[in-house]
Tab-separated table of C-alpha atoms in Angstrom:
chain	number	residue	atom	x	y	z
A	14	MET	CA	62.692	98.391	68.806
A	15	LYS	CA	62.963	97.403	72.462
A	16	LYS	CA	66.201	98.244	74.253
A	17	ARG	CA	67.619	95.850	76.833
A	18	VAL	CA	70.515	96.216	79.264
A	19	ILE	CA	72.475	93.423	80.907
A	20	LEU	CA	73.133	93.953	84.621
A	21	TRP	CA	76.296	92.002	85.457
A	22	PHE	CA	76.365	90.954	89.118
A	23	ARG	CA	79.749	90.118	90.630
A	24	ARG	CA	80.455	90.893	94.314
A	25	ASP	CA	77.484	93.244	94.643
A	26	LEU	CA	74.843	90.653	95.466
A	27	ARG	CA	72.129	93.038	96.638
A	28	LEU	CA	69.243	95.055	95.236
A	29	ALA	CA	69.322	98.091	97.546
A	30	ASP	CA	72.069	100.694	97.110
A	31	ASN	CA	73.144	99.081	93.852
A	32	PRO	CA	74.167	101.936	91.519
A	33	ALA	CA	74.445	99.779	88.387
A	34	LEU	CA	70.950	98.394	88.984
A	35	ARG	CA	69.517	101.846	89.633
A	36	ALA	CA	71.143	103.262	86.475
A	37	ALA	CA	69.798	100.362	84.427
A	38	LEU	CA	66.270	100.885	85.743
A	39	ASP	CA	66.415	104.661	85.298
A	40	GLY	CA	67.878	104.441	81.792
A	41	ASP	CA	66.087	104.320	78.479
A	42	PHE	CA	65.640	100.538	78.584
A	43	ASP	CA	62.566	98.368	78.292
A	44	SER	CA	64.156	95.411	80.061
A	45	VAL	CA	66.977	94.584	82.470
A	46	VAL	CA	68.647	91.172	82.280
A	47	PRO	CA	70.441	90.338	85.561
A	48	VAL	CA	73.304	87.854	85.089
A	49	TYR	CA	75.895	86.170	87.259
A	50	ILE	CA	78.830	84.589	85.404
A	51	GLN	CA	80.954	81.900	87.007
A	52	ALA	CA	84.485	82.421	85.702
A	53	PRO	CA	87.015	81.381	88.388
A	54	ASP	CA	89.838	80.917	85.875
A	55	GLU	CA	89.828	84.668	85.285
A	56	LEU	CA	90.782	85.209	88.937
A	57	GLY	CA	93.837	82.940	88.828
A	58	ASP	CA	95.133	81.975	92.264
A	59	TRP	CA	92.513	84.200	93.866
A	60	ALA	CA	89.365	82.445	92.723
A	61	PRO	CA	87.010	81.927	95.687
A	62	GLY	CA	88.283	79.365	98.184
A	63	GLY	CA	86.238	76.568	99.698
A	64	ALA	CA	84.550	78.560	102.471
A	65	GLN	CA	83.799	81.446	100.112
A	66	ARG	CA	82.172	79.048	97.663
A	67	VAL	CA	79.841	77.778	100.380
A	68	TRP	CA	78.863	81.366	101.135
A	69	LEU	CA	78.420	82.224	97.450
A	70	ASP	CA	76.157	79.218	96.962
A	71	ASP	CA	73.700	80.509	99.567
A	72	SER	CA	74.085	84.152	98.560
A	73	LEU	CA	73.209	83.497	94.915
A	74	ARG	CA	70.099	81.624	96.016
A	75	ALA	CA	69.085	84.586	98.171
A	76	LEU	CA	69.655	87.031	95.300
A	77	SER	CA	67.701	84.828	92.898
A	78	ASN	CA	64.752	84.708	95.295
A	79	ALA	CA	64.861	88.470	95.806
A	80	LEU	CA	64.824	89.132	92.066
A	81	GLU	CA	61.912	86.763	91.555
A	82	ALA	CA	59.956	88.571	94.260
A	83	LEU	CA	60.285	91.752	92.169
A	84	GLY	CA	59.161	90.080	88.949
A	85	SER	CA	62.600	89.426	87.510
A	86	ARG	CA	65.005	86.479	87.676
A	87	LEU	CA	68.715	85.780	87.821
A	88	VAL	CA	70.345	84.410	84.679
A	89	ILE	CA	73.374	82.250	85.515
A	90	ARG	CA	76.095	81.452	83.003
A	91	ARG	CA	79.627	80.073	82.942
A	92	GLY	CA	82.605	81.990	81.623
A	93	PRO	CA	84.803	83.110	80.040
A	94	SER	CA	83.029	86.373	80.782
A	95	ILE	CA	83.413	87.855	77.308
A	96	ASP	CA	81.992	84.724	75.676
A	97	ALA	CA	79.117	84.557	78.156
A	98	LEU	CA	78.248	88.211	77.618
A	99	ASP	CA	78.463	87.865	73.841
A	100	THR	CA	76.052	84.927	73.931
A	101	LEU	CA	73.655	86.728	76.258
A	102	ILE	CA	73.762	89.864	74.095
A	103	GLU	CA	72.840	87.789	71.059
A	104	GLU	CA	70.025	85.991	72.879
A	105	SER	CA	68.554	89.089	74.502
A	106	GLY	CA	69.244	91.781	71.945
A	107	ALA	CA	70.860	93.875	74.686
A	108	THR	CA	72.561	97.087	73.632
A	109	ALA	CA	74.311	97.825	76.930
A	110	VAL	CA	76.101	96.121	79.833
A	111	TYR	CA	76.276	97.755	83.274
A	112	TRP	CA	78.269	96.641	86.321
A	113	ASN	CA	79.717	97.850	89.604
A	114	ARG	CA	83.472	98.240	89.892
A	115	LEU	CA	85.869	95.983	91.804
A	116	TYR	CA	89.468	96.818	92.607
A	117	ASP	CA	91.629	93.689	92.780
A	118	PRO	CA	94.276	93.480	90.028
A	119	LEU	CA	92.994	90.540	87.983
A	120	THR	CA	89.415	91.809	88.022
A	121	ILE	CA	90.549	95.246	86.843
A	122	GLU	CA	92.494	93.592	84.024
A	123	ARG	CA	89.489	91.440	83.083
A	124	ASP	CA	87.040	94.355	83.188
A	125	LYS	CA	89.251	96.477	80.931
A	126	ALA	CA	89.331	93.652	78.395
A	127	VAL	CA	85.543	93.251	78.602
A	128	LYS	CA	84.970	96.975	78.118
A	129	GLN	CA	87.329	97.157	75.146
A	130	HIS	CA	85.663	94.146	73.527
A	131	LEU	CA	82.134	95.495	74.024
A	132	ASP	CA	83.116	98.967	72.836
A	133	GLU	CA	84.375	97.380	69.620
A	134	GLN	CA	80.950	95.733	69.227
A	135	ASP	CA	79.211	99.109	69.737
A	136	ILE	CA	77.717	97.865	72.993
A	137	GLU	CA	77.328	100.607	75.585
A	138	THR	CA	79.194	99.965	78.843
A	139	ALA	CA	78.994	101.748	82.174
A	140	SER	CA	80.502	100.947	85.556
A	141	PHE	CA	79.760	102.424	88.956
A	142	ARG	CA	81.143	102.836	92.483
A	143	ALA	CA	79.215	100.537	94.786
A	144	ASN	CA	81.602	98.670	97.064
A	145	LEU	CA	83.773	101.438	98.517
A	146	LEU	CA	83.135	104.854	99.986
A	147	TYR	CA	86.187	106.336	98.306
A	148	GLU	CA	87.734	104.936	95.164
A	149	PRO	CA	91.488	104.407	95.432
A	150	TRP	CA	92.507	106.894	92.765
A	151	THR	CA	90.547	109.704	94.436
A	152	VAL	CA	92.687	109.720	97.586
A	153	GLU	CA	96.324	110.831	97.721
A	154	THR	CA	98.802	112.542	100.006
A	155	LYS	CA	99.754	116.178	99.593
A	156	GLN	CA	102.714	114.910	97.583
A	157	GLY	CA	100.377	113.141	95.168
A	158	GLN	CA	101.301	109.668	96.445
A	159	PRO	CA	99.154	106.818	97.767
A	160	TYR	CA	98.876	106.452	101.529
A	161	LYS	CA	100.812	103.734	103.315
A	162	VAL	CA	99.679	104.586	106.854
A	163	PHE	CA	96.085	104.249	107.984
A	164	THR	CA	95.647	107.189	110.379
A	165	PRO	CA	96.423	109.988	107.911
A	166	PHE	CA	94.451	108.137	105.226
A	167	TRP	CA	91.333	107.959	107.386
A	168	LYS	CA	91.783	111.534	108.555
A	169	ALA	CA	91.923	112.659	104.929
A	170	VAL	CA	88.728	110.905	103.852
A	171	SER	CA	86.487	110.511	106.895
A	172	GLY	CA	85.379	114.141	106.765
A	173	ARG	CA	84.113	113.845	103.200
A	174	GLY	CA	80.836	112.285	104.228
A	175	HIS	CA	78.757	110.018	102.027
A	176	ASP	CA	75.539	110.105	100.043
A	177	ALA	CA	72.375	108.429	101.231
A	178	PRO	CA	72.007	104.838	99.996
A	179	LEU	CA	69.823	104.099	97.004
A	180	ALA	CA	66.477	102.458	97.717
A	181	GLU	CA	65.629	98.949	96.594
A	182	PRO	CA	63.386	98.967	93.499
A	183	GLU	CA	59.748	98.113	94.074
A	184	ARG	CA	59.460	96.150	90.813
A	185	MET	CA	61.708	95.040	87.986
A	186	PRO	CA	60.940	94.209	84.346
A	187	GLU	CA	60.302	90.583	83.492
A	188	VAL	CA	63.193	88.767	81.828
A	189	TRP	CA	62.346	87.360	78.401
A	190	SER	CA	61.390	83.707	78.899
A	191	ARG	CA	63.451	82.470	75.945
A	192	ILE	CA	66.671	83.497	77.738
A	193	GLY	CA	68.009	80.325	79.338
A	194	THR	CA	69.901	79.943	82.580
A	195	LEU	CA	71.849	77.476	84.646
A	196	SER	CA	70.708	76.750	88.179
A	197	VAL	CA	72.796	77.519	91.248
A	198	ASP	CA	73.160	73.756	91.675
A	199	ASP	CA	74.795	73.567	88.248
A	200	LEU	CA	77.674	75.724	89.535
A	201	ALA	CA	78.629	72.982	92.030
A	202	LEU	CA	79.839	75.503	94.584
A	203	GLY	CA	79.306	73.238	97.591
A	204	PRO	CA	81.995	70.838	98.828
A	205	THR	CA	82.123	67.201	97.759
A	206	LEU	CA	82.696	66.193	101.393
A	207	ASN	CA	80.188	67.284	104.023
A	208	TRP	CA	82.337	69.701	106.045
A	209	ASP	CA	80.235	72.834	105.520
A	210	LYS	CA	77.355	72.111	107.916
A	211	SER	CA	78.699	74.252	110.756
A	212	ILE	CA	79.351	77.168	108.393
A	213	ARG	CA	75.765	77.087	107.168
A	214	GLU	CA	74.510	76.854	110.757
A	215	THR	CA	76.618	79.855	111.788
A	216	TRP	CA	75.778	82.276	108.975
A	217	THR	CA	72.845	83.574	106.937
A	218	PRO	CA	74.251	84.768	103.597
A	219	GLY	CA	72.259	87.215	101.511
A	220	GLU	CA	71.004	90.776	101.685
A	221	ASP	CA	68.415	90.105	104.397
A	222	GLY	CA	70.990	88.262	106.490
A	223	ALA	CA	73.369	91.220	106.201
A	224	HIS	CA	70.822	93.729	107.459
A	225	ASP	CA	69.696	91.420	110.252
A	226	ARG	CA	73.315	91.066	111.335
A	227	LEU	CA	73.778	94.853	111.350
A	228	GLU	CA	70.654	95.419	113.433
A	229	ARG	CA	71.698	92.801	115.977
A	230	PHE	CA	75.085	94.446	116.306
A	231	LEU	CA	73.649	97.926	116.782
A	232	ASP	CA	71.122	96.794	119.376
A	233	ALA	CA	73.242	94.322	121.319
A	234	ALA	CA	76.917	95.165	120.892
A	235	LEU	CA	77.636	98.712	119.730
A	236	ASN	CA	77.324	100.246	123.183
A	237	GLY	CA	80.187	98.077	124.430
A	238	TYR	CA	82.188	97.898	121.224
A	239	ASP	CA	85.442	99.432	122.477
A	240	ASP	CA	85.462	97.126	125.494
A	241	ASP	CA	84.230	93.900	123.908
A	242	ARG	CA	85.665	93.850	120.387
A	243	ASP	CA	88.942	92.331	121.606
A	244	ARG	CA	87.256	89.610	123.676
A	245	PRO	CA	86.710	86.571	121.456
A	246	SER	CA	84.418	84.819	123.937
A	247	VAL	CA	81.666	87.429	123.476
A	248	ALA	CA	79.808	88.609	120.371
A	249	GLY	CA	81.302	92.078	120.518
A	250	THR	CA	81.904	92.736	116.821
A	251	SER	CA	79.610	93.220	113.841
A	252	TYR	CA	80.423	90.022	111.890
A	253	LEU	CA	79.638	92.000	108.735
A	254	SER	CA	82.890	91.264	106.895
A	255	PRO	CA	81.597	88.393	104.700
A	256	HIS	CA	78.459	90.367	103.867
A	257	LEU	CA	80.615	93.344	102.860
A	258	HIS	CA	82.947	91.150	100.828
A	259	TRP	CA	80.105	89.753	98.727
A	260	GLY	CA	78.387	93.115	98.493
A	261	GLU	CA	75.235	91.996	100.266
A	262	ILE	CA	75.421	95.294	102.116
A	263	SER	CA	77.429	98.366	101.191
A	264	PRO	CA	79.688	100.412	103.478
A	265	ARG	CA	77.473	103.383	102.690
A	266	GLN	CA	74.436	101.483	103.977
A	267	VAL	CA	76.306	100.487	107.139
A	268	LEU	CA	77.373	104.034	107.999
A	269	HIS	CA	74.029	105.535	107.045
A	270	ARG	CA	72.171	103.089	109.292
A	271	LEU	CA	74.701	103.742	112.051
A	272	ASP	CA	73.943	107.469	111.841
A	273	GLU	CA	70.200	106.794	111.984
A	274	TRP	CA	70.603	104.530	114.983
A	275	LEU	CA	72.733	107.112	116.797
A	276	ASP	CA	70.106	109.793	116.239
A	277	ASP	CA	67.689	107.604	118.198
A	278	HIS	CA	70.018	106.070	120.789
A	279	GLY	CA	73.308	107.891	120.834
A	280	GLY	CA	74.799	109.529	123.860
A	281	ARG	CA	78.399	110.663	124.028
A	282	ASN	CA	79.733	107.287	125.125
A	283	VAL	CA	77.868	105.439	122.399
A	284	ARG	CA	79.212	107.822	119.783
A	285	GLU	CA	82.754	107.048	120.884
A	286	HIS	CA	82.054	103.355	120.295
A	287	ALA	CA	80.500	104.244	116.933
A	288	ASP	CA	83.625	106.165	115.902
A	289	SER	CA	85.743	103.112	116.660
A	290	PHE	CA	83.427	100.929	114.602
A	291	SER	CA	83.475	103.409	111.708
A	292	SER	CA	87.252	103.281	111.687
A	293	GLU	CA	87.030	99.539	111.010
A	294	ILE	CA	85.088	100.381	107.847
A	295	GLY	CA	87.970	102.766	107.220
A	296	TRP	CA	90.500	99.936	107.470
A	297	ARG	CA	88.594	98.118	104.728
A	298	GLU	CA	88.808	101.230	102.563
A	299	PHE	CA	92.532	101.530	103.316
A	300	ALA	CA	93.147	97.893	102.392
A	301	HIS	CA	91.617	98.414	98.950
A	302	HIS	CA	93.554	101.662	98.550
A	303	VAL	CA	96.839	99.853	99.191
A	304	LEU	CA	96.028	96.893	96.963
A	305	TYR	CA	95.018	99.126	94.063
A	306	HIS	CA	98.220	101.151	94.205
A	307	PHE	CA	100.492	98.199	95.005
A	308	PRO	CA	98.977	95.282	93.038
A	309	ASP	CA	101.938	92.945	93.659
A	310	THR	CA	101.375	92.845	97.421
A	311	PRO	CA	99.290	89.633	97.484
A	312	THR	CA	102.525	87.766	96.748
A	313	ARG	CA	105.378	90.206	97.397
A	314	PRO	CA	106.163	92.303	100.489
A	315	LEU	CA	105.625	96.035	100.269
A	316	ASP	CA	108.864	96.479	102.231
A	317	PRO	CA	111.497	95.156	99.771
A	318	ARG	CA	113.877	94.204	102.588
A	319	PHE	CA	111.658	91.216	103.298
A	320	GLU	CA	112.407	89.706	99.900
A	321	ASP	CA	115.573	88.402	101.594
A	322	PHE	CA	114.116	87.464	104.972
A	323	PRO	CA	115.373	84.052	106.185
A	324	TRP	CA	112.073	82.202	106.548
A	325	SER	CA	112.358	78.810	108.207
A	326	GLY	CA	110.411	76.672	105.738
A	327	ASP	CA	108.998	74.721	108.711
A	328	GLU	CA	106.403	72.532	106.967
A	329	ASP	CA	105.662	70.495	110.091
A	330	GLY	CA	105.068	73.666	112.075
A	331	LEU	CA	102.784	75.001	109.343
A	332	ALA	CA	100.745	71.784	109.412
A	333	CYS	CA	100.391	71.918	113.215
A	334	TRP	CA	99.304	75.544	112.942
A	335	GLN	CA	96.713	74.733	110.286
A	336	GLN	CA	95.294	71.888	112.374
A	337	GLY	CA	95.193	73.799	115.673
A	338	GLN	CA	97.735	71.435	117.222
A	339	THR	CA	100.568	73.795	118.220
A	340	GLY	CA	100.305	73.263	121.971
A	341	ILE	CA	99.652	77.003	122.378
A	342	PRO	CA	95.993	77.187	123.485
A	343	MET	CA	95.091	80.634	122.142
A	344	VAL	CA	96.569	79.799	118.736
A	345	ASP	CA	94.878	76.414	118.582
A	346	ALA	CA	91.513	77.860	119.612
A	347	GLY	CA	91.649	80.430	116.834
A	348	MET	CA	92.616	77.927	114.176
A	349	ARG	CA	89.882	75.521	115.234
A	350	GLU	CA	87.253	78.257	115.243
A	351	LEU	CA	88.341	79.066	111.697
A	352	TRP	CA	87.986	75.487	110.515
A	353	ALA	CA	84.600	75.004	112.169
A	354	THR	CA	82.907	78.283	111.246
A	355	GLY	CA	84.847	79.822	108.357
A	356	TYR	CA	85.583	82.783	110.613
A	357	MET	CA	88.108	83.918	113.178
A	358	HIS	CA	87.893	86.796	115.623
A	359	ASN	CA	90.239	89.638	114.624
A	360	ARG	CA	92.205	89.480	117.879
A	361	LEU	CA	92.936	85.856	117.056
A	362	ARG	CA	93.827	86.679	113.446
A	363	MET	CA	96.592	88.931	114.704
A	364	THR	CA	97.682	86.389	117.299
A	365	VAL	CA	97.886	83.365	115.001
A	366	ALA	CA	99.515	85.387	112.221
A	367	SER	CA	102.205	86.691	114.549
A	368	PHE	CA	102.838	83.171	115.827
A	369	LEU	CA	103.199	81.739	112.318
A	370	THR	CA	105.396	84.471	110.872
A	371	LYS	CA	107.526	85.283	113.901
A	372	ASN	CA	107.618	82.363	116.320
A	373	LEU	CA	107.661	79.748	113.547
A	374	ARG	CA	109.147	82.103	110.933
A	375	VAL	CA	106.969	80.582	108.221
A	376	ALA	CA	106.523	82.957	105.271
A	377	TRP	CA	103.361	85.029	105.528
A	378	GLN	CA	102.171	83.920	102.079
A	379	HIS	CA	101.440	80.438	103.502
A	380	GLY	CA	99.149	81.912	106.141
A	381	GLU	CA	97.531	84.211	103.603
A	382	ARG	CA	96.754	81.227	101.387
A	383	TRP	CA	95.286	79.184	104.273
A	384	PHE	CA	93.041	82.065	105.261
A	385	TRP	CA	91.984	82.465	101.639
A	386	ASP	CA	90.785	78.878	101.492
A	387	THR	CA	89.110	78.747	104.909
A	388	LEU	CA	87.601	82.190	105.620
A	389	VAL	CA	84.085	83.016	104.467
A	390	ASP	CA	85.158	86.679	104.439
A	391	ALA	CA	88.441	86.100	102.594
A	392	ASP	CA	88.979	89.372	100.752
A	393	LEU	CA	92.162	89.896	98.775
A	394	ALA	CA	92.682	93.449	99.990
A	395	ASN	CA	91.941	92.754	103.666
A	396	ASN	CA	93.764	89.425	103.700
A	397	THR	CA	96.899	90.885	102.110
A	398	LEU	CA	96.991	93.952	104.348
A	399	GLY	CA	96.460	91.855	107.482
A	400	TRP	CA	99.165	89.310	106.746
A	401	GLN	CA	101.739	91.881	105.695
A	402	TRP	CA	100.870	93.892	108.820
A	403	ALA	CA	101.454	90.873	111.020
A	404	ALA	CA	104.707	89.953	109.304
A	405	GLY	CA	105.997	93.517	109.574
A	406	CYS	CA	106.506	93.969	105.838
A	407	GLY	CA	103.447	95.877	104.627
A	408	ALA	CA	101.567	99.157	104.827
A	409	ASP	CA	101.207	100.528	108.355
A	410	ALA	CA	102.867	97.301	109.468
A	411	ALA	CA	103.435	96.379	113.080
A	412	PRO	CA	107.110	96.949	113.905
A	413	PHE	CA	108.990	93.712	113.534
A	414	PHE	CA	109.935	93.736	117.195
A	415	ARG	CA	106.221	93.719	118.111
A	416	ILE	CA	105.727	89.989	118.509
A	417	PHE	CA	102.480	88.898	120.088
A	418	ASN	CA	102.945	86.529	123.007
A	419	PRO	CA	99.917	84.260	122.489
A	420	ALA	CA	99.830	83.198	126.127
A	421	ARG	CA	99.680	86.824	127.259
A	422	GLN	CA	97.060	87.547	124.597
A	423	GLY	CA	94.936	84.813	126.141
A	424	GLU	CA	95.464	86.024	129.683
A	425	ARG	CA	94.524	89.549	128.677
A	426	PHE	CA	91.610	88.977	126.325
A	427	ASP	CA	90.313	85.584	127.483
A	428	ALA	CA	91.064	85.899	131.166
A	429	ASP	CA	88.495	83.306	132.257
A	430	GLY	CA	89.518	80.913	129.495
A	431	ASP	CA	85.997	80.655	128.078
A	432	TYR	CA	87.125	80.999	124.455
A	433	VAL	CA	89.839	78.369	124.796
A	434	ARG	CA	87.499	75.978	126.602
A	435	ARG	CA	84.991	76.250	123.766
A	436	TRP	CA	87.429	75.462	120.972
A	437	VAL	CA	90.026	73.349	122.793
A	438	PRO	CA	87.830	71.043	124.868
A	439	GLU	CA	90.872	68.975	125.920
A	440	LEU	CA	91.672	71.858	128.270
A	441	ALA	CA	88.114	72.513	129.441
A	442	LYS	CA	88.714	71.418	133.042
A	443	LEU	CA	91.951	73.340	133.513
A	444	ASP	CA	91.690	76.372	135.786
A	445	ALA	CA	91.884	79.905	134.366
A	446	LYS	CA	95.271	80.510	135.992
A	447	HIS	CA	96.935	77.845	133.859
A	448	ILE	CA	94.710	77.401	130.809
A	449	HIS	CA	96.806	79.658	128.594
A	450	ARG	CA	100.111	78.073	129.709
A	451	PRO	CA	99.380	74.400	130.349
A	452	TRP	CA	103.085	73.584	129.948
A	453	ALA	CA	103.737	75.668	133.056
A	454	ALA	CA	100.916	74.162	135.107
A	455	PRO	CA	101.846	71.971	138.082
A	456	ALA	CA	101.401	68.246	137.592
A	457	SER	CA	98.572	68.201	140.109
A	458	ALA	CA	96.555	70.768	138.106
A	459	LEU	CA	97.049	68.821	134.901
A	460	LYS	CA	96.107	65.548	136.537
A	461	SER	CA	92.920	66.924	138.078
A	462	ALA	CA	91.958	68.331	134.652
A	463	GLY	CA	92.607	65.002	132.948
A	464	ILE	CA	95.417	66.385	130.802
A	465	THR	CA	98.576	64.566	129.769
A	466	LEU	CA	100.759	66.887	127.725
A	467	GLY	CA	102.021	65.179	124.615
A	468	THR	CA	99.089	62.749	124.699
A	469	THR	CA	95.737	64.423	125.308
A	470	TYR	CA	97.066	67.855	124.279
A	471	PRO	CA	100.335	68.667	122.474
A	472	GLU	CA	103.464	69.997	124.065
A	473	PRO	CA	104.284	73.436	122.581
A	474	ILE	CA	105.932	72.975	119.192
A	475	VAL	CA	108.160	75.983	119.823
A	476	ASP	CA	109.550	77.870	122.814
A	477	LEU	CA	107.929	81.301	122.752
A	478	LYS	CA	110.840	83.167	124.329
A	479	ALA	CA	113.580	81.519	122.290
A	480	SER	CA	111.673	81.826	119.005
A	481	ARG	CA	111.062	85.513	119.670
A	482	ARG	CA	114.792	86.039	120.004
A	483	GLU	CA	115.444	84.097	116.807
A	484	ALA	CA	112.907	86.209	114.932
A	485	LEU	CA	114.559	89.418	116.085
A	486	ASP	CA	117.970	88.065	115.079
A	487	ALA	CA	116.596	87.205	111.632
A	488	PHE	CA	115.243	90.709	111.246
A	489	GLU	CA	118.661	92.165	112.087
A	490	LYS	CA	120.020	90.375	109.020
A	491	ILE	CA	117.788	92.369	106.665
A	492	LYS	CA	117.365	95.525	108.733
A	493	ASN	CA	119.657	97.676	106.648
């Protein structure tokens, strides 16, 4: 009797360095049935947002094409996951289901239920580490506790090293023709209104797109990474975050390729840049570590004092922030880049998050939710860690008194104003001296640039100095 195994794809949309796929191919099976199951209800409030769905639409098409090139095909079903797997087991005669592990709370809960159900049906199950270098339960302090600070966490794990990535299979078994499938179109992942064109023009989802992006970064940007990664007007970062989120490339592949590249190109200075880049992979690991050990943090602050923080509830300010109409150029540029491309430079993520949570004193959960819906790389672990860091209430959080001045951020990291001019074209003709503080520009400079504050570009919706003081006063109320 032929033995078949179901390979359950989730956020591991690649064929190379896919441990569940490799185990399925190396096992005692005659056939492998790859399946993707659409089951957003199982993820509750954290089902993929609009920008993520656009990405997933293209990524599934890329995976389907890659499987077909190897002689296989992608079977697509709708959830619930247990029902979909039961049906596919009956249709295929599969005796096993393999998958790669994920670490967000609702997925862990779902996967435990799936495993228990399949075990009761005498279906073999196996799961594998594919999306992290170090699983959260394998890392702890000397006191046996999870880490809450990045530096000692990364110091503890970065010396462990990592195995070489698994190769992509050369061929895969044909999937039985009688096994039906939905098409990617049937999942209706794209938007009903045509707002996604610029996202699709900006990105190339899929495994090939991920590796192309990595190679471009290594060849064009790594050697200046420490200097350029904070400058949003230049392509100084890797832009790998959405590819990592969807598992189109693994962190092990990234670091392994980095090591190979350094062997061919690396001098001392380049290696220093490479160490800085590697630490960003470390931050991703740390984010998943924190989320696993503190699963309530997507909605509740890690620092319990912030349960009583006097947030302003400024709905008008939140709306202006979302629309990039705050009158603060660096904030508006970041928010408009986000809306247009599904992405925002990390320097801007910190800047706009500080502005929302401290200058406007809008609760961080509102910003977290907006990012979730608009970022192509929205990842629950990274998103939660970043917003709690900015608000001062999470792991390794910025001290509450560290409040980014967005005008100074612009003057420091966008000194020529190129980034603001690109995303806030109303200010394009304003000179670099005043572009980050148009409210302080002399009337003559505004007139020559064709700017009328309050008409062609908003007046600031908040006074930066006064709102900073109010934020510090609010913190004093919960400090002890």
